[in-house]
Amino acid sequence: MYLKKLTSPSAPNLNNIRLITLNQLKIDKKKLGEGEFATVYAAKLILGDNSDKKFPVAAKILRHSIEYVRF
């Protein structure tokens, strides 16, 4: 058996990152997961002027609480 060492890629390519607005995101009430700092919900990303282009995505909602701030 031969094992190939995995190496981390170089810096990530950030050229294809797209900022979205809250108007483009419809967050469902279906909770997918929960952690100490955030909850993940099922959501739909709406692209274009018409709302027929909807893509399933996950939306991570961070909790806003001073108790999570660590110094």
Short mmCIF file of C-alpha atoms in Angstrom, two decimals:
data_model
loop_
_atom_site.label_atom_id
_atom_site.label_comp_id
_atom_site.label_asym_id
_atom_site.label_seq_id
_atom_site.Cartn_x
_atom_site.Cartn_y
_atom_site.Cartn_z
CA MET A 1 0.00 0.00 0.00
CA TYR A 2 1.29 3.41 -0.94
CA LEU A 3 0.23 6.55 0.85
CA LYS A 4 0.47 9.96 -0.70
CA LYS A 5 1.16 12.85 1.62
CA LEU A 6 -1.56 15.48 1.37
CA THR A 7 -0.28 18.99 1.14
CA SER A 8 -2.32 22.08 1.73
CA PRO A 9 -2.95 24.16 -1.37
CA SER A 10 -1.53 27.62 -1.75
CA ALA A 11 -3.54 30.64 -0.72
CA PRO A 12 -7.23 30.32 -1.64
CA ASN A 13 -8.46 31.98 -4.81
CA LEU A 14 -10.78 34.76 -3.67
CA ASN A 15 -11.60 36.01 -7.18
CA ASN A 16 -14.91 34.12 -7.32
CA ILE A 17 -16.30 35.24 -3.96
CA ARG A 18 -19.67 36.96 -4.28
CA LEU A 19 -21.22 39.11 -1.59
CA ILE A 20 -24.92 38.55 -1.10
CA THR A 21 -27.52 40.64 0.67
CA LEU A 22 -30.14 39.47 3.13
CA ASN A 23 -32.74 40.16 0.45
CA GLN A 24 -31.17 37.37 -1.63
CA LEU A 25 -31.39 34.84 1.21
CA LYS A 26 -34.58 33.16 2.42
CA ILE A 27 -33.83 31.37 5.68
CA ASP A 28 -36.08 28.44 6.57
CA LYS A 29 -37.07 27.52 10.11
CA LYS A 30 -35.47 24.08 9.63
CA LYS A 31 -32.44 23.89 11.91
CA LEU A 32 -29.59 21.82 10.43
CA GLY A 33 -27.18 22.07 13.32
CA GLU A 34 -26.13 24.01 16.37
CA GLY A 35 -22.86 24.80 18.07
CA GLU A 36 -21.52 26.98 20.84
CA PHE A 37 -21.30 30.13 18.71
CA ALA A 38 -23.83 29.67 15.90
CA THR A 39 -26.87 27.85 14.55
CA VAL A 40 -27.07 26.55 10.97
CA TYR A 41 -30.37 26.72 9.10
CA ALA A 42 -31.51 25.50 5.69
CA ALA A 43 -31.92 28.43 3.32
CA LYS A 44 -32.43 29.34 -0.30
CA LEU A 45 -30.21 31.74 -2.25
CA ILE A 46 -32.22 33.77 -4.75
CA LEU A 47 -30.23 35.01 -7.75
CA GLY A 48 -31.30 37.32 -10.53
CA ASP A 49 -34.21 39.67 -10.85
CA ASN A 50 -36.78 36.89 -10.93
CA SER A 51 -37.14 34.55 -8.00
CA ASP A 52 -37.18 31.37 -10.09
CA LYS A 53 -33.42 30.90 -9.62
CA LYS A 54 -33.33 29.48 -6.08
CA PHE A 55 -30.42 27.40 -4.82
CA PRO A 56 -30.39 25.40 -1.56
CA VAL A 57 -27.71 26.63 0.83
CA ALA A 58 -26.92 26.52 4.54
CA ALA A 59 -26.93 29.77 6.54
CA LYS A 60 -24.86 30.05 9.70
CA ILE A 61 -26.34 32.58 12.12
CA LEU A 62 -23.87 33.74 14.77
CA ARG A 63 -25.08 34.39 18.29
CA HIS A 64 -24.65 37.91 19.63
CA SER A 65 -23.87 37.61 23.29
CA ILE A 66 -21.18 39.05 25.52
CA GLU A 67 -20.87 35.70 27.30
CA TYR A 68 -19.12 34.28 24.22
CA VAL A 69 -16.39 36.92 24.17
CA ARG A 70 -13.12 35.51 25.46
CA PHE A 71 -10.07 37.56 26.37
#
